[in-house]
Amino acid sequence: MHQPSLLARRVALLLSGALLAPVALAQVAANQAVANQPVAAASEVATADAALPAQLQDIDVHIESVRKRFDVPGIAIAIVKDGRVVLERGYGVRELGKPEAVDAHTLFAIASNTKAFTATGLSMLAEDGKLSLDDRVIDHLPWFQMSDPYVTGEMRLRDLLAHRSGLGLGAGDLLYWPGTTYSNEEVARRLRHVPLTGSFRGQYAYDNILYGVAQLVIEKVSGQSYEAFLRTRIFAPLHMDETRYNADALRAGDNVATGHAKADFTHLQPAPRMTWSNVAGAGGIYSSVHDMGKWMRVQLAGGVYEGQGESARRLFSQKRQQAMWSVITPIPISTPSVPELLPAKPNFLGYGEGWQLSDYRGNKLVWHTGGWPGMVSRLTMVPELGLGVIVLTSAEQGGAFNAITMRVLDAYLGAPRTDWTAAYGAALAKAQEKADDSWRKHLAARDAESTPSLPLTGYAGTYRDPWYGDVAIEPHDGKLRMRFTASPAMVGVLEHWQHDTFIVRWDQRWLNADAFVNFALTADGGIREMRIEAISPRTDFSFDFQDLRLVPVARDTAR
């Protein structure tokens, strides 16, 4: 998941960067000379805080205050400067109520920070001569289909990476969020039914599903599973030995953090470990700040991971990096939700190939965030300074990673000290206030004396959406229960709200996705369709209920 909303949690549009200027290319070249050693060399990690600027000498105190303010059980951070890892450290515990501490080697879900790995994979195959980013998707996946035939025929590989397809925000996410039984290819094939809400290449709208398609292209072109491609082509050369393809690849004895969510947005609890085996290219990877420091060093070194000059060993060329770090899709810049965040407002904002691009205090930023049930993260680089910072956290609080990141950026930019913890805390409070106001409006509009038009059993049955599939409404102990048939976590009780509208309250309270369920009736009193919409503006955008068009299925055709 960009913290006025949970969109801020995962896409985090609070900071920015710029196109790679000539001075940035010069800095990249300089960084390559510093980073000639293999990126795994342990000697590259500075052991003394003396390597940090004055404003970060109290970094431990700062991070502990952030943990307390945002109620985060565990945080890990790494800072790279001029080819060296100057800090890698963990704070707090791996799981609430247990003693095991977070350290630099603790694995977290990096979620959408995976997207840069997927974009890099396509770039590497392009430099192998096996594809071009200008190829049509159907050149490699002939069965690929969007809901519009023109878009199907014109969709290029680059479009898969740039969030400009015409799909709405998070479109299709329920096919794998918070976890489904669909395969990766089945998710991609269902795209033909996912509605387009904008024009092709006309506007920015963040999606995940097309990165799953990019994963399939990598597998088809390379002849390897995506797991094998990552392991052999990226993880092994960089000695990212701790990094795992997804949650299914975690091993017994791995040092892994547990994610935490505030059930009902109030009380913190561990969230079940999840996997995105069916769209790993969008957000599957688990990694540590120790390994992500190696990833940042290679990025800041222009793709070089060993050697120098003509003999340098590279993941990708500077030319390819410049393409990945160039704006493809401009992103509208909104005014921050609270005045305390105005200094972080960018002058421009855009998306490249797997990277957010913006500016801060006249410096280009290359960055991305990641959001996962129970975990959020942020990776940020300032190419002109040879600076990178990765913050991994085990709670759904983007304010935490933003407050830490901004403190690090200000320290290296020589900016005045700003209380970013208070600023992002104010944004969090504003988001809660907005959610409370929204709920009060619903209460004021409710006709609490109204009754359903039908007996409860009249609403029971199987309802089918063209892209998601089946949702079942079943009688149980005098109540109705809703079950998303492909999503094991999405089971809950329907409570009557008013007229023919109910509220589904999910058994898994950490989902924070209770929703209105509205039944529309025919003139003869039958059910025409069922619509669902999230109650709270804080519900994660990946619960894309609004795109569902659920209609009753005859009993003899229901699955």
XYZ file of C-alpha atoms in Angstrom:
559
model
C 0.000 0.000 0.000
C 0.794 6.153 0.478
C -0.896 8.315 5.871
C -4.058 10.069 5.207
C -5.457 6.829 3.763
C -4.314 3.276 3.115
C -3.577 4.334 -0.431
C -0.845 6.314 1.271
C 0.084 3.094 2.998
C 0.995 1.241 -0.191
C 1.560 3.732 -2.932
C 2.770 6.593 -0.667
C 2.568 9.669 -2.826
C 4.053 11.927 -0.164
C 7.543 12.405 -1.574
C 9.066 12.672 -5.033
C 12.112 12.749 -7.460
C 13.185 13.889 -10.932
C 14.473 12.610 -14.247
C 18.123 11.633 -14.142
C 20.060 14.834 -14.745
C 23.638 14.904 -16.114
C 24.955 15.555 -12.615
C 23.146 12.422 -11.434
C 24.788 10.345 -14.174
C 28.151 11.679 -13.102
C 27.405 10.679 -9.522
C 26.357 7.199 -10.666
C 29.685 6.825 -12.453
C 31.511 7.923 -9.323
C 29.527 5.458 -7.251
C 30.585 2.625 -9.553
C 34.211 3.246 -8.731
C 33.420 2.979 -5.024
C 31.329 -0.159 -5.456
C 33.867 -2.293 -7.347
C 33.938 -4.980 -4.668
C 31.258 -7.705 -4.704
C 28.168 -6.266 -3.067
C 28.098 -9.031 -0.480
C 31.382 -8.058 1.135
C 30.752 -7.844 4.898
C 33.573 -5.323 5.246
C 31.369 -2.821 3.445
C 29.159 -2.441 6.515
C 30.318 0.405 8.724
C 30.190 -0.559 12.388
C 30.391 2.843 14.057
C 27.775 5.587 14.199
C 30.667 7.931 13.437
C 29.918 7.143 9.780
C 26.542 8.891 10.163
C 25.912 12.651 9.925
C 25.309 14.593 13.129
C 21.533 14.615 12.736
C 21.516 10.793 12.827
C 23.697 10.296 15.885
C 20.513 9.716 17.872
C 19.035 7.384 15.233
C 18.297 4.652 17.801
C 16.333 7.040 19.998
C 14.479 8.401 16.971
C 13.424 5.002 15.661
C 12.287 3.856 19.082
C 10.144 6.992 19.354
C 8.677 6.236 15.908
C 7.938 2.667 16.966
C 6.119 3.935 20.038
C 4.165 6.668 18.221
C 2.913 4.391 15.453
C 2.682 1.197 17.510
C 5.059 -0.874 15.355
C 6.463 -4.076 16.925
C 9.503 -4.336 14.653
C 11.496 -2.065 12.328
C 14.698 -2.644 10.373
C 16.719 -0.016 8.499
C 19.743 0.093 6.219
C 21.480 3.182 4.835
C 23.855 3.095 1.861
C 26.170 6.042 1.160
C 28.755 6.233 -1.629
C 28.858 2.484 -2.133
C 29.079 1.559 1.555
C 26.424 0.295 3.912
C 26.852 2.777 6.765
C 24.029 1.419 8.905
C 21.998 -1.782 9.079
C 20.083 -2.414 12.247
C 16.880 -3.839 13.707
C 14.604 -2.573 16.464
C 11.860 -4.192 18.496
C 10.618 -7.762 18.278
C 9.734 -10.113 15.456
C 6.298 -10.811 16.930
C 4.275 -9.045 19.561
C 4.469 -10.865 22.887
C 7.529 -12.928 21.961
C 11.153 -12.154 22.872
C 12.975 -12.733 19.568
C 14.474 -9.413 18.438
C 14.485 -7.897 14.963
C 17.969 -7.496 13.491
C 19.474 -6.572 10.128
C 18.887 -10.136 8.896
C 15.200 -10.397 9.804
C 13.018 -11.077 6.775
C 9.982 -8.916 6.044
C 7.551 -8.961 3.144
C 8.772 -6.133 0.890
C 5.486 -6.278 -1.066
C 5.416 -3.779 -3.960
C 9.141 -3.122 -3.649
C 9.183 -6.387 -5.620
C 8.028 -4.448 -8.683
C 11.519 -3.040 -9.316
C 12.856 -6.603 -9.449
C 10.241 -7.516 -12.050
C 11.031 -4.417 -14.123
C 14.730 -5.245 -13.843
C 14.020 -8.777 -15.045
C 12.393 -7.461 -18.225
C 15.308 -5.067 -18.718
C 17.819 -7.904 -18.382
C 15.947 -10.006 -20.944
C 15.821 -6.982 -23.260
C 19.611 -6.688 -23.019
C 19.860 -10.428 -23.685
C 18.096 -9.682 -26.988
C 15.138 -11.876 -26.057
C 12.519 -9.138 -26.011
C 11.963 -5.411 -26.391
C 9.993 -3.282 -23.960
C 8.136 -2.066 -27.078
C 6.929 -5.596 -27.886
C 3.202 -6.178 -27.670
C 2.172 -8.367 -24.774
C 0.349 -10.675 -27.207
C 3.653 -11.230 -29.031
C 4.725 -13.266 -26.001
C 1.381 -14.291 -24.467
C -1.006 -14.778 -27.426
C -3.908 -15.540 -25.074
C -3.571 -12.220 -23.196
C -6.755 -10.177 -23.234
C -7.984 -6.936 -21.717
C -11.676 -6.013 -21.668
C -11.166 -3.766 -24.722
C -9.789 -5.285 -27.967
C -7.859 -2.141 -28.899
C -6.074 -2.107 -25.553
C -5.380 -5.834 -25.913
C -3.686 -5.309 -29.274
C -1.741 -2.184 -28.298
C -0.592 -3.087 -24.780
C 3.226 -3.117 -24.758
C 5.516 -4.693 -22.197
C 6.420 -1.219 -20.949
C 2.728 -0.536 -20.306
C 2.648 -3.466 -17.875
C 5.055 -1.541 -15.642
C 3.731 2.020 -15.800
C 0.183 2.047 -14.299
C -1.439 3.655 -17.346
C -3.535 0.800 -18.767
C -6.973 2.306 -18.136
C -7.632 -0.064 -15.237
C -8.883 1.604 -12.076
C -6.944 1.851 -8.817
C -6.119 -1.675 -7.615
C -8.384 -3.229 -10.248
C -8.551 -7.008 -9.983
C -6.719 -7.120 -6.657
C -9.389 -9.322 -5.062
C -8.163 -12.087 -7.374
C -5.207 -12.505 -5.012
C -5.751 -10.105 -2.093
C -5.751 -11.053 0.737
C -5.064 -14.504 -0.720
C -6.931 -16.753 -3.183
C -6.849 -20.212 -4.697
C -6.407 -18.917 -8.259
C -3.197 -19.619 -10.180
C -1.058 -16.837 -11.655
C -2.216 -17.592 -15.197
C -5.847 -17.820 -14.128
C -5.592 -14.378 -12.513
C -4.127 -12.992 -15.742
C -6.745 -14.680 -17.930
C -9.538 -13.137 -15.854
C -8.268 -9.687 -16.874
C -10.508 -9.872 -19.938
C -13.466 -9.297 -17.603
C -11.944 -6.594 -15.365
C -13.525 -3.277 -16.391
C -11.491 -0.353 -17.687
C -12.446 2.889 -15.973
C -10.111 5.280 -17.821
C -8.540 5.739 -21.216
C -5.534 3.715 -22.317
C -2.327 5.623 -21.411
C -4.537 8.527 -20.381
C -3.944 8.707 -16.637
C -2.143 7.137 -13.693
C -3.926 4.448 -11.680
C -1.844 2.076 -9.577
C -2.395 -1.616 -10.261
C -0.788 -4.911 -9.301
C -2.348 -7.371 -11.691
C -0.298 -6.328 -14.740
C 2.925 -7.035 -12.858
C 1.629 -10.584 -12.584
C 1.375 -10.561 -16.377
C 4.949 -9.227 -16.581
C 6.011 -12.168 -14.424
C 4.432 -14.555 -16.934
C 6.298 -12.843 -19.783
C 9.595 -13.297 -17.925
C 8.820 -16.986 -17.447
C 7.831 -17.490 -21.102
C 10.851 -15.663 -22.531
C 13.491 -16.940 -20.108
C 12.260 -20.523 -20.028
C 12.511 -20.435 -16.221
C 10.061 -20.086 -13.400
C 10.072 -16.582 -11.992
C 11.499 -17.981 -8.766
C 14.402 -19.568 -10.646
C 14.986 -16.408 -12.679
C 15.211 -14.230 -9.583
C 17.414 -16.715 -7.768
C 19.911 -17.289 -10.591
C 19.933 -13.933 -12.367
C 19.597 -11.459 -9.447
C 19.807 -12.972 -5.969
C 22.858 -15.187 -6.615
C 25.058 -12.552 -8.339
C 24.286 -10.049 -5.578
C 24.723 -12.655 -2.829
C 21.218 -11.875 -1.574
C 21.310 -15.208 0.210
C 18.680 -14.304 2.794
C 16.055 -13.220 0.260
C 13.119 -15.503 -0.557
C 10.912 -15.534 -3.629
C 7.728 -15.402 -1.560
C 6.244 -16.686 1.699
C 5.995 -20.216 0.281
C 9.798 -20.247 -0.110
C 10.507 -19.408 3.540
C 12.535 -22.128 5.235
C 12.468 -23.663 8.685
C 14.790 -21.629 10.858
C 14.507 -18.442 8.783
C 14.637 -15.236 10.827
C 11.196 -13.895 9.822
C 9.068 -11.067 11.191
C 5.350 -11.471 11.723
C 3.063 -8.801 10.320
C 0.640 -6.963 12.600
C -2.644 -5.197 11.919
C -4.942 -3.120 14.104
C -8.117 -5.164 14.122
C -11.097 -2.842 13.701
C -8.455 -0.100 13.389
C -8.039 -0.195 17.179
C -6.071 -3.070 18.749
C -2.842 -4.481 17.378
C -2.626 -8.199 16.705
C -0.502 -10.550 14.584
C -1.812 -11.053 11.044
C -1.649 -14.492 9.423
C 1.306 -15.006 7.100
C 0.152 -14.717 3.496
C 1.596 -15.514 0.104
C 1.077 -14.008 -3.324
C 2.057 -17.156 -5.200
C -0.371 -16.156 -7.943
C 1.040 -12.649 -8.541
C 4.525 -12.777 -7.008
C 5.882 -10.365 -9.622
C 3.788 -7.587 -8.064
C 4.709 -8.096 -4.444
C 5.900 -11.522 -3.338
C 9.489 -11.110 -2.143
C 10.636 -11.457 1.466
C 13.991 -9.845 2.245
C 16.126 -8.280 4.970
C 17.668 -4.819 5.140
C 21.045 -6.571 4.916
C 20.157 -7.932 1.480
C 18.233 -4.847 0.370
C 21.350 -2.804 1.089
C 23.055 -4.843 -1.642
C 20.142 -4.156 -4.000
C 20.408 -0.391 -3.337
C 24.192 -0.413 -3.881
C 23.765 -1.988 -7.323
C 21.037 0.490 -8.238
C 23.192 3.447 -7.176
C 26.160 1.970 -9.061
C 24.270 1.979 -12.354
C 23.866 -1.796 -12.454
C 27.481 -2.726 -11.614
C 27.868 -5.348 -8.914
C 31.527 -6.290 -9.365
C 34.625 -4.962 -11.139
C 34.999 -1.709 -13.027
C 35.366 -0.280 -16.499
C 34.958 -2.623 -19.448
C 35.373 -5.677 -17.230
C 32.636 -4.654 -14.800
C 29.963 -7.245 -14.139
C 26.471 -5.796 -14.457
C 22.865 -6.688 -13.904
C 21.868 -4.036 -16.431
C 23.369 -1.141 -18.382
C 23.266 2.547 -17.499
C 21.060 3.050 -20.533
C 18.518 0.584 -19.223
C 18.687 2.126 -15.773
C 18.042 5.566 -17.207
C 14.938 4.162 -18.913
C 13.704 2.569 -15.691
C 14.325 5.829 -13.850
C 12.554 8.058 -16.408
C 8.955 9.200 -15.999
C 6.529 7.320 -18.207
C 3.315 8.230 -16.437
C 2.899 11.628 -14.727
C 1.098 11.511 -11.378
C -1.095 14.394 -10.196
C 0.283 16.128 -7.118
C -2.188 16.618 -4.322
C -1.970 18.949 -1.354
C -0.930 17.081 1.814
C -3.731 16.340 4.242
C -2.088 18.388 7.000
C 0.074 21.551 6.732
C 2.932 19.864 8.617
C 3.608 17.771 5.484
C 3.819 20.695 3.049
C 7.665 20.662 3.074
C 7.524 17.138 1.645
C 5.259 18.121 -1.254
C 7.097 17.443 -4.540
C 7.382 19.725 -7.529
C 6.798 16.803 -9.858
C 5.815 13.190 -9.485
C 5.739 10.283 -11.886
C 6.153 6.562 -12.389
C 8.846 4.892 -14.449
C 9.462 1.163 -14.834
C 8.895 -0.190 -11.337
C 9.928 3.053 -9.602
C 8.303 6.218 -8.288
C 10.196 9.351 -9.369
C 10.008 12.747 -7.693
C 12.046 15.470 -5.981
C 12.783 16.707 -2.483
C 14.681 19.914 -1.696
C 15.957 20.095 -5.272
C 17.195 16.501 -5.371
C 15.830 13.655 -7.442
C 14.324 10.742 -5.546
C 13.924 7.212 -6.887
C 11.707 5.269 -4.527
C 8.888 2.862 -3.901
C 6.742 1.643 -1.057
C 5.279 -1.738 -0.298
C 2.134 -2.741 1.587
C 1.155 -6.199 2.700
C -1.337 -7.462 5.260
C 0.565 -6.585 8.427
C 3.731 -5.106 6.883
C 4.695 -1.930 5.020
C 8.050 -0.711 3.711
C 9.809 2.052 1.819
C 12.990 2.150 -0.256
C 14.318 5.591 -1.253
C 17.418 6.618 -3.200
C 18.972 10.024 -3.899
C 21.229 9.267 -6.906
C 23.031 12.639 -6.801
C 24.199 11.876 -3.264
C 24.872 8.166 -3.710
C 22.361 7.698 -0.893
C 19.840 4.959 -0.269
C 17.649 4.049 2.697
C 15.383 1.043 3.181
C 12.889 0.815 6.053
C 10.993 -2.429 6.686
C 8.214 -2.531 9.294
C 5.866 -5.100 10.801
C 2.699 -3.004 11.129
C 0.391 -1.223 8.713
C 1.597 2.291 9.489
C 3.156 4.198 6.597
C 3.782 7.131 8.915
C 6.568 5.096 10.547
C 8.617 4.430 7.423
C 8.014 7.956 6.170
C 9.125 9.617 9.425
C 12.349 7.584 9.446
C 13.064 8.091 5.744
C 12.547 11.835 5.906
C 14.840 12.123 8.923
C 17.593 10.330 6.995
C 17.106 12.477 3.881
C 17.226 15.707 5.874
C 20.385 14.583 7.667
C 22.292 13.967 4.448
C 20.871 17.038 2.712
C 21.870 19.292 5.619
C 18.269 20.403 6.047
C 16.875 21.839 9.286
C 15.616 19.241 11.718
C 11.890 18.633 11.279
C 9.661 16.627 13.593
C 8.437 14.224 10.942
C 7.065 11.874 13.581
C 4.651 14.604 14.670
C 3.856 15.513 11.050
C 2.922 11.981 10.013
C 1.190 11.493 13.346
C -0.997 14.494 12.502
C -1.792 12.925 9.118
C -2.769 9.681 10.825
C -5.062 11.570 13.195
C -6.600 13.392 10.220
C -7.294 10.069 8.500
C -9.024 8.795 11.627
C -11.066 11.986 11.853
C -12.136 11.574 8.224
C -13.154 7.975 8.849
C -15.130 8.980 11.944
C -16.937 11.717 10.011
C -17.798 9.254 7.249
C -19.296 6.817 9.747
C -21.315 9.558 11.434
C -22.822 10.472 8.055
C -23.816 6.862 7.466
C -25.464 6.724 10.885
C -27.357 9.945 10.241
C -28.694 8.641 6.930
C -29.749 5.258 8.302
C -33.394 4.293 8.679
C -32.876 1.996 11.644
C -36.574 1.061 11.809
C -36.657 -0.320 8.266
C -36.823 -4.040 7.586
C -35.605 -6.210 4.695
C -37.968 -6.679 1.761
C -37.409 -10.443 1.808
C -37.046 -13.100 4.472
C -33.346 -13.737 5.166
C -33.403 -16.974 3.172
C -34.551 -14.937 0.169
C -31.091 -13.366 -0.047
C -29.255 -16.693 0.169
C -27.640 -18.178 -2.908
C -24.607 -17.999 -5.138
C -23.763 -14.722 -6.855
C -21.288 -14.526 -9.713
C -19.049 -11.712 -10.955
C -17.456 -12.038 -14.413
C -13.890 -11.396 -13.221
C -13.822 -12.554 -9.595
C -16.102 -15.580 -9.716
C -18.532 -16.754 -7.075
C -19.611 -15.259 -3.754
C -21.925 -17.388 -1.612
C -24.595 -16.171 0.818
C -25.538 -19.003 3.150
C -28.013 -19.327 6.063
C -26.326 -20.228 9.347
C -27.861 -20.262 12.839
C -30.598 -17.832 11.884
C -28.157 -15.430 10.192
C -26.595 -15.027 6.773
C -22.920 -15.637 6.126
C -20.977 -14.349 3.110
C -18.131 -16.362 1.633
C -15.844 -15.340 -1.223
C -15.366 -18.838 -2.613
C -11.777 -18.353 -3.847
C -10.638 -16.267 -0.845
C -10.342 -18.371 2.333
C -9.961 -15.352 4.663
C -13.063 -13.578 3.376
C -15.883 -15.136 5.349
C -18.218 -13.088 7.516
C -21.666 -12.450 8.944
C -24.266 -10.191 7.328
C -25.977 -7.761 9.695
C -29.034 -5.857 8.532
C -28.354 -2.125 8.091
C -31.465 -0.706 6.429
C -33.963 -1.712 3.737
C -32.123 -4.217 1.491
C -28.658 -3.207 2.612
C -26.569 -5.256 5.033
C -23.081 -4.944 6.497
C -20.668 -7.850 6.149
C -18.425 -8.134 9.204
C -15.515 -10.411 8.405
C -14.538 -13.107 10.888
C -10.903 -12.077 10.410
C -11.037 -8.672 12.081
C -7.508 -7.729 11.014
C -8.781 -7.350 7.441
C -10.336 -3.957 8.351
C -12.592 -4.277 5.341
C -16.186 -4.465 6.592
C -18.488 -3.436 3.764
C -22.035 -2.487 2.842
C -23.823 -5.186 0.840
C -26.743 -3.875 -1.174
C -29.303 -6.062 -2.927
C -31.252 -4.593 -5.849
C -34.648 -6.185 -6.492
C -36.584 -6.755 -9.656
C -40.145 -5.480 -10.083
C -41.370 -8.939 -9.090
C -39.376 -9.036 -5.849
C -36.515 -11.175 -7.044
C -32.868 -10.176 -6.676
C -31.378 -8.500 -9.737
C -27.831 -7.981 -8.419
C -25.667 -7.498 -5.363
C -23.190 -4.628 -4.932
C -20.510 -4.221 -2.250
C -18.666 -1.113 -1.048
C -16.190 -0.618 1.783
C -17.532 1.206 4.839
C -14.356 2.987 5.886
C -12.210 5.297 3.736
C -9.260 3.681 5.555
C -9.955 0.254 4.003
C -7.142 -0.790 1.723
C -7.800 -0.057 -1.944
C -7.024 -3.660 -2.870
C -10.444 -4.601 -1.551
C -11.829 -3.444 -4.898
C -15.415 -4.337 -4.044
C -16.751 -1.460 -6.141
C -15.863 -3.239 -9.385
C -17.890 -6.356 -8.571
C -21.149 -6.891 -10.456
C -22.621 -9.899 -8.682
C -25.769 -11.509 -10.087
C -27.674 -14.544 -8.804
C -26.689 -17.884 -10.295
C -29.224 -20.600 -10.945
C -28.772 -23.400 -8.426
C -27.954 -25.985 -11.078
C -25.081 -23.874 -12.470
C -23.529 -22.681 -9.184
C -20.154 -24.138 -8.313
